[in-house]
Short mmCIF file of C-alpha atoms in Angstrom, two decimals:
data_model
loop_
_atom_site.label_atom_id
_atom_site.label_comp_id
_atom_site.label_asym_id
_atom_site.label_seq_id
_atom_site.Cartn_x
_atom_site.Cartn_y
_atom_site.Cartn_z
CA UNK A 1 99.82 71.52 98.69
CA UNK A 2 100.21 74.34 96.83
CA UNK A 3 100.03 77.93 97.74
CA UNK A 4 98.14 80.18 95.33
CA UNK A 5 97.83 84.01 95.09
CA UNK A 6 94.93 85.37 93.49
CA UNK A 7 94.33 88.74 91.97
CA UNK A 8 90.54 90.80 91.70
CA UNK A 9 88.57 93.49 91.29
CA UNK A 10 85.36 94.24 92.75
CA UNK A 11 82.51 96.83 93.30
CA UNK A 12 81.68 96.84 96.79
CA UNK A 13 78.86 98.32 96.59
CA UNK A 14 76.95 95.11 97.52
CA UNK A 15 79.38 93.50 99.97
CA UNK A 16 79.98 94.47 103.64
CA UNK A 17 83.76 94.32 103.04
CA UNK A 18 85.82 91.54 102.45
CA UNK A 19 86.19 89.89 105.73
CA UNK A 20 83.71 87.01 106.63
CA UNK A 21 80.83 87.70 108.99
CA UNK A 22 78.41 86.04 110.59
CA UNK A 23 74.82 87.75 108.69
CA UNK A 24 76.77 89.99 105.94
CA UNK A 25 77.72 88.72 102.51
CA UNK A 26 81.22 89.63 102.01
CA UNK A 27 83.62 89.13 99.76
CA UNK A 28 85.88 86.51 101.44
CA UNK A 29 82.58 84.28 101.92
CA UNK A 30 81.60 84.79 98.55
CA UNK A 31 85.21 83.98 97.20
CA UNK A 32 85.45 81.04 99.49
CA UNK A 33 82.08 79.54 98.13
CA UNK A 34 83.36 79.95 94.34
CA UNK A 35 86.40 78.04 95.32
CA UNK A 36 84.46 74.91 96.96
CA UNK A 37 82.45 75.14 93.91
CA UNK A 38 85.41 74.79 91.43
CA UNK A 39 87.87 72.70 93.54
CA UNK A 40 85.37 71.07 96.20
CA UNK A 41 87.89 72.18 98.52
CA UNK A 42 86.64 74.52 101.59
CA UNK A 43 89.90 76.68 102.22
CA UNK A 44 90.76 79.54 104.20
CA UNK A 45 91.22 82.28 102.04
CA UNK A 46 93.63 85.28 103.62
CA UNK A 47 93.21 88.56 102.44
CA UNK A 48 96.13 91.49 101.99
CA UNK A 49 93.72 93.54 104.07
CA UNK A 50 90.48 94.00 105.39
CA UNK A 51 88.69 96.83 103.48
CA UNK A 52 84.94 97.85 105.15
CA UNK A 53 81.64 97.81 103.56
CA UNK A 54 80.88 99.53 100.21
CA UNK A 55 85.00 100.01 99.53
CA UNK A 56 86.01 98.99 96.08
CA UNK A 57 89.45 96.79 95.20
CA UNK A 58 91.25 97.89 91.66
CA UNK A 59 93.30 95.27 92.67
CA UNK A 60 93.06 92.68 95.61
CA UNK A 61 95.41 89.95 96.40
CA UNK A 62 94.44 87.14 98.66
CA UNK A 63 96.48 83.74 99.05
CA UNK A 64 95.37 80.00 100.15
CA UNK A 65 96.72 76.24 100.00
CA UNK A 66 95.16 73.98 97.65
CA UNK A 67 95.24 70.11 97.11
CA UNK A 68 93.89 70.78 93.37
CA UNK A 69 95.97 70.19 90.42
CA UNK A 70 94.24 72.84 88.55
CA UNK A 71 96.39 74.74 86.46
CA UNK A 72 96.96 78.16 88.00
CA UNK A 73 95.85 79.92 84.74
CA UNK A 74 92.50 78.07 84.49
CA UNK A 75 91.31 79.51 87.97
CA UNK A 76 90.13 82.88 86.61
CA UNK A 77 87.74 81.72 84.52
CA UNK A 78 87.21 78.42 86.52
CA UNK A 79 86.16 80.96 89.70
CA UNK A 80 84.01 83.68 87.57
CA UNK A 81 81.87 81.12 86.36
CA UNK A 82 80.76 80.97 89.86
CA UNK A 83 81.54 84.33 90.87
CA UNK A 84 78.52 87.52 90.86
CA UNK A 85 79.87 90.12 88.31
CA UNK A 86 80.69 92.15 91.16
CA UNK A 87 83.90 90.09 91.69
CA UNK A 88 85.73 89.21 89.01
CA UNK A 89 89.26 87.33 89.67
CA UNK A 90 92.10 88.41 86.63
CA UNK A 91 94.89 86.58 87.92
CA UNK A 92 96.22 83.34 89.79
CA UNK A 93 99.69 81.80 90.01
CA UNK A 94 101.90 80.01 92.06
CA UNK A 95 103.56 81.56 95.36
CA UNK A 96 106.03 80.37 98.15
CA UNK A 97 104.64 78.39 100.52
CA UNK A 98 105.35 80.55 103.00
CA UNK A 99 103.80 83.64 101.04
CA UNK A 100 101.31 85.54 103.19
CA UNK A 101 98.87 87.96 101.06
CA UNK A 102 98.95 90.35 103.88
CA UNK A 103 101.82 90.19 106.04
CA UNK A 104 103.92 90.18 102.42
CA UNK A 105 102.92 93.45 101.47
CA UNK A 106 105.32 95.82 100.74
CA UNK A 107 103.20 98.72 99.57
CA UNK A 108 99.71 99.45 99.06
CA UNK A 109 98.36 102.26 96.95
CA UNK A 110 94.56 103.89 97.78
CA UNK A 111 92.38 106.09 94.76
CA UNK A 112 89.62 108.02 96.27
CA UNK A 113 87.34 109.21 93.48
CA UNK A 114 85.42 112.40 94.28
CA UNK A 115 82.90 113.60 91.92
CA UNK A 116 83.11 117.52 91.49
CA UNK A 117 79.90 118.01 89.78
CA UNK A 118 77.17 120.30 89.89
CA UNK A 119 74.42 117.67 90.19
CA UNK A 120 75.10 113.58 91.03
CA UNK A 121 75.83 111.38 88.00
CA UNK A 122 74.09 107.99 87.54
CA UNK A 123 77.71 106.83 86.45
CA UNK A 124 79.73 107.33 89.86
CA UNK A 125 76.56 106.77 92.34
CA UNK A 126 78.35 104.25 95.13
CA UNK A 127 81.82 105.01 93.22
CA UNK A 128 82.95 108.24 93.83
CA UNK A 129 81.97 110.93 96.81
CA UNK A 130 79.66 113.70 94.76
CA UNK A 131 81.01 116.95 96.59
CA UNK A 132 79.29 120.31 94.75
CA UNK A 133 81.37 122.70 96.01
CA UNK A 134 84.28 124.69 94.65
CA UNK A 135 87.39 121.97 94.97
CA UNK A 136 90.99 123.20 94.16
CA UNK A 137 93.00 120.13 93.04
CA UNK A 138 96.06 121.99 92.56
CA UNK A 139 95.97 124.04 96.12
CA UNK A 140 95.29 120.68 97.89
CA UNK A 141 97.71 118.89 95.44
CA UNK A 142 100.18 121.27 97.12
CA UNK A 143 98.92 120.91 100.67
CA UNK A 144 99.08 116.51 100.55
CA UNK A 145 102.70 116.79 100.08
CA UNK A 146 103.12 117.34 104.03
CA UNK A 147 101.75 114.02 104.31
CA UNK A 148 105.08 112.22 102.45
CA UNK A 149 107.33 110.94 104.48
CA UNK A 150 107.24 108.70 107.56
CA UNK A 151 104.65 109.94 110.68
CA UNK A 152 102.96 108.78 113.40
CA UNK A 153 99.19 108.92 111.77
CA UNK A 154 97.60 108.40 115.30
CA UNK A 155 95.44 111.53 114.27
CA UNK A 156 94.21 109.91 111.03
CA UNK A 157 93.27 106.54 112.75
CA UNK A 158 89.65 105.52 113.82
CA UNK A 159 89.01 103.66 116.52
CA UNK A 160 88.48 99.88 115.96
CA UNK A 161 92.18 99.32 115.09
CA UNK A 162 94.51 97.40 117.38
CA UNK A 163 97.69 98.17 116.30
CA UNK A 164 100.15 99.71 118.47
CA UNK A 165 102.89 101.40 115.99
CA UNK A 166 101.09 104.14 114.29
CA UNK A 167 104.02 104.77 111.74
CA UNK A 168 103.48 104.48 108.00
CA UNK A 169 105.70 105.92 105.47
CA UNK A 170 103.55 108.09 102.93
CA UNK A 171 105.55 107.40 99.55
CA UNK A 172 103.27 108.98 97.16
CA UNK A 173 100.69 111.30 97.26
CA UNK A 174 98.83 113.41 94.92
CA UNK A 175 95.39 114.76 93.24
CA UNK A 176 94.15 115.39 89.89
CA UNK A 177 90.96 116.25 87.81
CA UNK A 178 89.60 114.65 85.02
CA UNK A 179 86.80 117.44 84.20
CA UNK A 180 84.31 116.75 87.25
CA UNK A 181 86.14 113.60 88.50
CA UNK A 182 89.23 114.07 91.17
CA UNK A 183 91.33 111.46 91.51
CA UNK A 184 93.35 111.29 95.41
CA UNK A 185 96.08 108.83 94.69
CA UNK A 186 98.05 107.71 97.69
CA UNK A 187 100.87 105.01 98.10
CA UNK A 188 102.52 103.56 101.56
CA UNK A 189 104.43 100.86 103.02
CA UNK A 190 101.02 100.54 104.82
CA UNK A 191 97.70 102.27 106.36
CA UNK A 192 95.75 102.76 109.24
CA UNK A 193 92.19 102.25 110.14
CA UNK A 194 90.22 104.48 107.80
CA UNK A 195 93.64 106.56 107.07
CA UNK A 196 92.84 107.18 103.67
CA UNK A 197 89.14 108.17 104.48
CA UNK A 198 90.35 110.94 106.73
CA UNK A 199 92.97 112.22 105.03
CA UNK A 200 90.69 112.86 102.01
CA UNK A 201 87.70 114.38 104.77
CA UNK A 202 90.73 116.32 106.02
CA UNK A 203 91.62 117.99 102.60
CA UNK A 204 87.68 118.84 102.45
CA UNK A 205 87.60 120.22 105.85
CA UNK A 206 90.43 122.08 104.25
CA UNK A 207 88.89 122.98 100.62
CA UNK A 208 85.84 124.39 102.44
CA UNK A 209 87.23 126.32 105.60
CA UNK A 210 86.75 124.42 108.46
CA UNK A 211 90.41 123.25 108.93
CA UNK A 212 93.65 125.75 108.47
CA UNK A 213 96.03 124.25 106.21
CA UNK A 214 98.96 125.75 107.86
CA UNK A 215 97.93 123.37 111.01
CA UNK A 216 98.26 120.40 109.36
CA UNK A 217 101.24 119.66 110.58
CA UNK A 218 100.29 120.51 114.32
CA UNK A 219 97.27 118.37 113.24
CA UNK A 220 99.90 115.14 112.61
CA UNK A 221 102.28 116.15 115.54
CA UNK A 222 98.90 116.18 117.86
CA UNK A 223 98.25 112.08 117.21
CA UNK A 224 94.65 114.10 118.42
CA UNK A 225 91.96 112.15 116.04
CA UNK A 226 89.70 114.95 116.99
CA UNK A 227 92.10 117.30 115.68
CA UNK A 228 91.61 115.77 112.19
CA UNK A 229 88.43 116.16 109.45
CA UNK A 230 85.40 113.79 108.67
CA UNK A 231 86.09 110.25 107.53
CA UNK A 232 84.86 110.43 104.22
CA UNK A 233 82.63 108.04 103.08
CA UNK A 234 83.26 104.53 102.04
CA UNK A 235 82.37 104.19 98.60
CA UNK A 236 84.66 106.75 96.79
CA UNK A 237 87.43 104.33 98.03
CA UNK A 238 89.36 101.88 95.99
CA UNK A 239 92.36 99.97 96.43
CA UNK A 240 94.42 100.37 93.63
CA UNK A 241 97.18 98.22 94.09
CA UNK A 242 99.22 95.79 96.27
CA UNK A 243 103.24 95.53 95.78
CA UNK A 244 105.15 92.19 97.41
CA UNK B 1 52.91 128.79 79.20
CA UNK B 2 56.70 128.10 79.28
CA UNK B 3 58.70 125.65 77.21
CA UNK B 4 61.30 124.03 78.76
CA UNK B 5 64.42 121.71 77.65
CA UNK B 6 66.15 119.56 80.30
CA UNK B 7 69.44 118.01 79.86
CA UNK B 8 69.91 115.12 81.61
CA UNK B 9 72.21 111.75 82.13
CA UNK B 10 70.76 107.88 82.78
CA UNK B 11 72.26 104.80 83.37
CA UNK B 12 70.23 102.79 80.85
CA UNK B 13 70.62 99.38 83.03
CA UNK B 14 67.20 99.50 84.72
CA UNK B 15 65.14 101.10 81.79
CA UNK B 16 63.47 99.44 78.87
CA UNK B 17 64.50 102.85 77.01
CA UNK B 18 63.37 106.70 76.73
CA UNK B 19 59.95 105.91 75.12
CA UNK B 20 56.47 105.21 77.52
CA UNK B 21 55.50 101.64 77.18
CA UNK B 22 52.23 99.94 78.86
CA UNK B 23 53.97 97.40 81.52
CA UNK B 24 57.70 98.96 81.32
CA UNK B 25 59.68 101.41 83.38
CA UNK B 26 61.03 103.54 80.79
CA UNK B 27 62.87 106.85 81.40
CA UNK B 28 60.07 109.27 79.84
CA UNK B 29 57.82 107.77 82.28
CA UNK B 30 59.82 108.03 85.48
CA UNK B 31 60.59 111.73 84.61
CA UNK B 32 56.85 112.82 83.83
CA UNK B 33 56.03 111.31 87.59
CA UNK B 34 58.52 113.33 88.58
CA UNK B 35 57.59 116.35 87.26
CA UNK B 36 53.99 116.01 88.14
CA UNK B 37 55.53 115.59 91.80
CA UNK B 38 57.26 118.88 91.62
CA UNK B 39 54.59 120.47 89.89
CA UNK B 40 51.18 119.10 89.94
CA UNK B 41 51.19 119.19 86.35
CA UNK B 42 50.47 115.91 84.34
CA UNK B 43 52.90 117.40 81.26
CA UNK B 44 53.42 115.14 77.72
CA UNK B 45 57.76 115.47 77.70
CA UNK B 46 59.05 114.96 74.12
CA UNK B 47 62.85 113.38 74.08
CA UNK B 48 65.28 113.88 71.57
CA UNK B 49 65.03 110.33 70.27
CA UNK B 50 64.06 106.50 71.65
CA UNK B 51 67.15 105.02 72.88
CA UNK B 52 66.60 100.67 73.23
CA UNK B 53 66.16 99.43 76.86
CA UNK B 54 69.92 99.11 78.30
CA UNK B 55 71.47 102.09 76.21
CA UNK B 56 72.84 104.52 78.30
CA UNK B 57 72.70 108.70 78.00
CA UNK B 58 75.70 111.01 79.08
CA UNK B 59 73.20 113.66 77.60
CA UNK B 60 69.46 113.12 76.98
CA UNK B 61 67.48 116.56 75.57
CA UNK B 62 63.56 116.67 76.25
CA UNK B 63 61.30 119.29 76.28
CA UNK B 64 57.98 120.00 77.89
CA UNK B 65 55.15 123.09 78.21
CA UNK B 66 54.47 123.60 81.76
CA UNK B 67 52.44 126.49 83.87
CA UNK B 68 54.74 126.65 86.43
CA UNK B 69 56.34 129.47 87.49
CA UNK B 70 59.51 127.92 89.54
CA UNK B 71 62.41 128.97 88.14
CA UNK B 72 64.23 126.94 85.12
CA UNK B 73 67.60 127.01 87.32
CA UNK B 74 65.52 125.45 90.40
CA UNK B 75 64.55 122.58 87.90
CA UNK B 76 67.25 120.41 88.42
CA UNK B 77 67.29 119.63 91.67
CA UNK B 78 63.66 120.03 92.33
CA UNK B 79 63.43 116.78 89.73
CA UNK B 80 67.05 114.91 91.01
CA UNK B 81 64.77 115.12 94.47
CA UNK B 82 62.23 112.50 92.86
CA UNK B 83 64.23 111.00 90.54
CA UNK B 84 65.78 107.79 91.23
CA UNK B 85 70.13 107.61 91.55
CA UNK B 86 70.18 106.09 87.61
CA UNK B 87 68.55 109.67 86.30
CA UNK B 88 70.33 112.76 87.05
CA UNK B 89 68.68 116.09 85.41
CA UNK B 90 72.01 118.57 84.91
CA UNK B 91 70.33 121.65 82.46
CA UNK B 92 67.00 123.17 82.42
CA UNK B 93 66.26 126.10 80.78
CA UNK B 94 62.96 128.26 78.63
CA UNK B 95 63.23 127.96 74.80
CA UNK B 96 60.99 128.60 72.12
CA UNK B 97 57.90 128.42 72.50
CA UNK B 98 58.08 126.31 68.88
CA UNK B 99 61.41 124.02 69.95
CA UNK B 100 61.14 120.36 69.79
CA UNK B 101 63.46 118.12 70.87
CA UNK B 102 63.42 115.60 68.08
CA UNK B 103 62.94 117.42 65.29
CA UNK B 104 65.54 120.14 65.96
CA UNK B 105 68.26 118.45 66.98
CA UNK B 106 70.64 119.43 63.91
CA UNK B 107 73.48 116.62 65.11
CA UNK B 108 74.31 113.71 67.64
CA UNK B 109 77.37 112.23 69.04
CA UNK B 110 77.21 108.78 70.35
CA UNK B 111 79.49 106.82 72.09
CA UNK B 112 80.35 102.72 72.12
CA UNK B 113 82.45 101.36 74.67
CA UNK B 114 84.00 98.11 74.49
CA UNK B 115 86.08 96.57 77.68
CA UNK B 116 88.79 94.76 75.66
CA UNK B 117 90.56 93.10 78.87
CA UNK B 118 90.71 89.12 79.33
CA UNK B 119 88.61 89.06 81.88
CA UNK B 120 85.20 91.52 82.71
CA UNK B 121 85.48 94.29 84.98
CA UNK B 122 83.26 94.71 87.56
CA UNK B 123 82.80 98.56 86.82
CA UNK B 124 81.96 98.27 83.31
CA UNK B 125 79.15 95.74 84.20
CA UNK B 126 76.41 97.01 81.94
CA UNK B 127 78.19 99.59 80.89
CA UNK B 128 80.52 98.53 78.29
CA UNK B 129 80.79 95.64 75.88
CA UNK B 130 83.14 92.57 77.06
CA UNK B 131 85.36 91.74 74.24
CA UNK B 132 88.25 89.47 75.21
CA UNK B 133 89.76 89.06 71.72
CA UNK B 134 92.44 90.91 70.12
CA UNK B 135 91.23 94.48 68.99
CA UNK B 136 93.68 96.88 67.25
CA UNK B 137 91.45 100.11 67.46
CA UNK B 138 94.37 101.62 65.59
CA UNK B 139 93.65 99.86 62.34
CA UNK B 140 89.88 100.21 62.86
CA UNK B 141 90.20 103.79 63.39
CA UNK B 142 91.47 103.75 59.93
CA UNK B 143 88.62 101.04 58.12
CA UNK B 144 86.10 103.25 59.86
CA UNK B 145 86.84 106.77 57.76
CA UNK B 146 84.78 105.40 55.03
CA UNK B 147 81.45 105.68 56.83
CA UNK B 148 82.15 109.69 57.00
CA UNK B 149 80.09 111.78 54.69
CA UNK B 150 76.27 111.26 53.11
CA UNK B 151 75.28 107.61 52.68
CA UNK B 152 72.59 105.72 52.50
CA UNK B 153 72.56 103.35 55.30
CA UNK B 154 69.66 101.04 54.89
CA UNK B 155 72.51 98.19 55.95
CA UNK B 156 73.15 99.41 58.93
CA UNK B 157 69.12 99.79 59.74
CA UNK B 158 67.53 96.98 61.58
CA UNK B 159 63.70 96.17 60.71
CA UNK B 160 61.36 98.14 63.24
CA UNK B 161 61.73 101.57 61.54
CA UNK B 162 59.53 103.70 59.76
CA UNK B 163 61.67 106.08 58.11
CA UNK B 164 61.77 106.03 54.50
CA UNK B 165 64.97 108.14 53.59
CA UNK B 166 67.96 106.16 55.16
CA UNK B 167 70.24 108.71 53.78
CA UNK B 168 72.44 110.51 57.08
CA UNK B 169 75.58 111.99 57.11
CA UNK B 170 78.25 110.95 59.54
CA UNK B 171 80.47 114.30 60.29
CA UNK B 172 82.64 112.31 62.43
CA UNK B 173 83.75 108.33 63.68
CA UNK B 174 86.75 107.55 65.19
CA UNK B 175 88.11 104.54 67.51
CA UNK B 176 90.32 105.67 70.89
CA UNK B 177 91.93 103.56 73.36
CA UNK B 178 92.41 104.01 77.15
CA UNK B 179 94.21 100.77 78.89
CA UNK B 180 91.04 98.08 78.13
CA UNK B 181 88.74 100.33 77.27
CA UNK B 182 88.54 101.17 73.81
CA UNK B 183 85.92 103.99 72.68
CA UNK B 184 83.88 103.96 69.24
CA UNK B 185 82.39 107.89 68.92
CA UNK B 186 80.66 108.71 66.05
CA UNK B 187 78.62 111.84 65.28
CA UNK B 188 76.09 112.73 62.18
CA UNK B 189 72.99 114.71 61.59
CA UNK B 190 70.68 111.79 62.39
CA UNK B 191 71.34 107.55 63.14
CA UNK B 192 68.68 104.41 61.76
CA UNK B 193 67.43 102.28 64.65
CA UNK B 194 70.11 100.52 65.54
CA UNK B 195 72.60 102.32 63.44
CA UNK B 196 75.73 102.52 65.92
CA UNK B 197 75.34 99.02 66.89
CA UNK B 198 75.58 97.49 63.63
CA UNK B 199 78.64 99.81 62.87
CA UNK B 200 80.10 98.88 66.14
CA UNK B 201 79.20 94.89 65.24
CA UNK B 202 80.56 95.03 61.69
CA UNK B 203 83.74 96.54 63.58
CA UNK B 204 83.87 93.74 65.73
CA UNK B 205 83.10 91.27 62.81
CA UNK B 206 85.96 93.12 60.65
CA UNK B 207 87.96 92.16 63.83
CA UNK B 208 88.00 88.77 63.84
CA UNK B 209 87.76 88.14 60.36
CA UNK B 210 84.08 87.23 59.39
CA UNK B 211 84.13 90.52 57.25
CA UNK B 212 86.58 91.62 54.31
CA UNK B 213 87.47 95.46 55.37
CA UNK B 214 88.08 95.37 51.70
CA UNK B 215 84.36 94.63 51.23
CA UNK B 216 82.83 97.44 53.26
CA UNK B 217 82.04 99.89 50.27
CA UNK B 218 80.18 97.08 48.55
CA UNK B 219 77.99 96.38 52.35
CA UNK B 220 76.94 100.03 52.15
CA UNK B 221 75.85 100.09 48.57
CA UNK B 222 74.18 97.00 48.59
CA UNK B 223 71.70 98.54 51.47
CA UNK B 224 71.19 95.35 52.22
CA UNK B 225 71.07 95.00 56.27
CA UNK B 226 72.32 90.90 55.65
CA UNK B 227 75.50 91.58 54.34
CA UNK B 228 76.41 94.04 57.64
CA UNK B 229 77.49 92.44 60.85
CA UNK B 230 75.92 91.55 63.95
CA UNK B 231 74.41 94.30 65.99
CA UNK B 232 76.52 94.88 69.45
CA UNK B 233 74.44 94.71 72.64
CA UNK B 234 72.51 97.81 73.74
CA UNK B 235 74.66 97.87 76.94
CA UNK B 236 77.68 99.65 75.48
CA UNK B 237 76.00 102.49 73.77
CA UNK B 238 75.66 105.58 75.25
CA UNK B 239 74.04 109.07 73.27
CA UNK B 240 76.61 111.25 73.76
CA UNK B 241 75.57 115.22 73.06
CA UNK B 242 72.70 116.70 71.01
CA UNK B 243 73.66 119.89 69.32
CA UNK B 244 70.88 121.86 68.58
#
């Protein structure tokens, strides 16, 4: 039995996340369908997290235990064949047995794309956020930098989460423009429920006045998700990458 | 009675090109329905040229004489209301009464883009060319200076054009690279049907050897379309600007 880590990219546009469901095509029912197809195996597929509906994966990695003697490098191509060209898988290979996509995540790095335009642009409709107004990259670039470090991000955590510790250790954090396209990067040992999301609603509450930025860090210290901004939608969200 | 040019951007994907046809959606005809929605007027829109069902436009010119009196600057949004998410009007504003958006455009800048990673990417679905071979855009970038200046290119013209004098000058070509994407731009006063595709195919057939480099003066003096490479799918082109 081997144990084999895949890597893809998708557009979630179409998919209500990755996690199976009962009426919603996903991406982990989709994935697990390609596989039966190319092995004849029906395996469970684990996923290094569970991102909701219309987010986007740079890079996903997702593990499982096979019987077949495919060679890891064929499984790309074998699993695209079957595969919509909303998923497309760029790399396989051999892992631990004991290797666990999720739990065996060291890091995890989030883009949120925000388009700063004028007027919408058929090119980043479901792929970035379109936000019109004035946006300062390099006052907010300035602002995220309270964010590095380790916190309890109780205030940027939605409800629907069960976990208990609310700790993550921000790493990385920073934003940049590309003429109308703003780019939030942020890296962690790990993220909340919708973290990223609002974070970047809470640097727009902050970009257009409705939230002081010299309270951010009462804002943290508060573990208050009321004290926060918006959750900003789903589909300027990517995950970018996933470190083990 | 006003004229009136409108800029605007369209993800080709869903259109059988600019141009009214009888049993197509075509661009033209989505955006007179939408101005006759905004204005009640049934208007005849002349664009800047026909681009092929699938090609894409950062920035598409038309103009149009209209009665109405709602400001150019309200134009834009008043249309994006109407318009489907793949059309996005960005510019509107009163020109000469004797402008047309064909025959005055003095240049054009298109761009090709070509995913050159092993495997397709989701997010350039339809919007670049997949090309999973080796491509030095380096060397190209160098083979490709000989198209500049005043040629005639009846071998880079496919059959389905009217125009008699084939002659156009190419002001500018070069080949960039970002990562897997790797960028053909080329500008001139005027392209044949087809023109940046069969550039963009000989490219590719340079590439991987079915054409000498060495033999790329004789392919434009022969204007002799056989002797030119394929013609790249209509899915990586994009019209770029349109300097008038």
């Amino acid at each position: 039995m081997r144990n084999l880590l895949l890597e893809l990219r998708y557009d979630g546009s179409d998919f209500h996340g990755w996690q199976i469901q009962k009426d919603d095509i996903t991406v982990q029912q989709i994935m697990t369908e390609a596989f039966l197809k190319v092995t004849g195996e029906k395996v469970n597929i684990t996923g290094c997290s569970r991102t909701d509906t219309g987010v986007h994966a740079n890079m996903y990695c997702c593990n499982l235990h096979s019987e077949s003697e495919i060679p890891a490098s064929n499984f790309p191509n074998a699993l695209n064949f079957y595969l919509p060209p909303t998923i497309s898988v760029y790399g396989c290979k051999e892992v631990d047995d004991s290797f666990h996509a999720r739990f065996d995540a060291k890091e995890k790095e989030y883009i949120y794309l925000i388009y700063n335009g004028k007027y919408r642009n058929p090119f980043y409709e479901k792929r970035a956020l379109l936000y019109s107004y004035k946006l300062d990259e390099k006052y907010l670039n300035e602002i995220v930098q309270i964010f590095k470090g380790k916190h309890d991000f109780s205030a940027f955590c939605n409800a629907g989460s069960d976990v208990e510790d609310k700790t993550r250790t921000i790493y990385d954090i920073s934003l940049e423009r590309e003429n109308e396209l703003v780019k939030v990067k942020i890296r962690g040992d790990g993220f909340l429920y919708n973290m990223v999301r609002i974070i970047v609603g809470t640097l727009l509450d902050i970009s257009n006045g409705k939230i002081d930025p010299s309270s951010l860090i009462d804002i943290i210290e508060s573990k208050d998700r009321n004290k926060a901004g918006v959750t900003a939608p789903a589909h300027g969200l990517y995950l970018n990458k996933v470190i083990y």
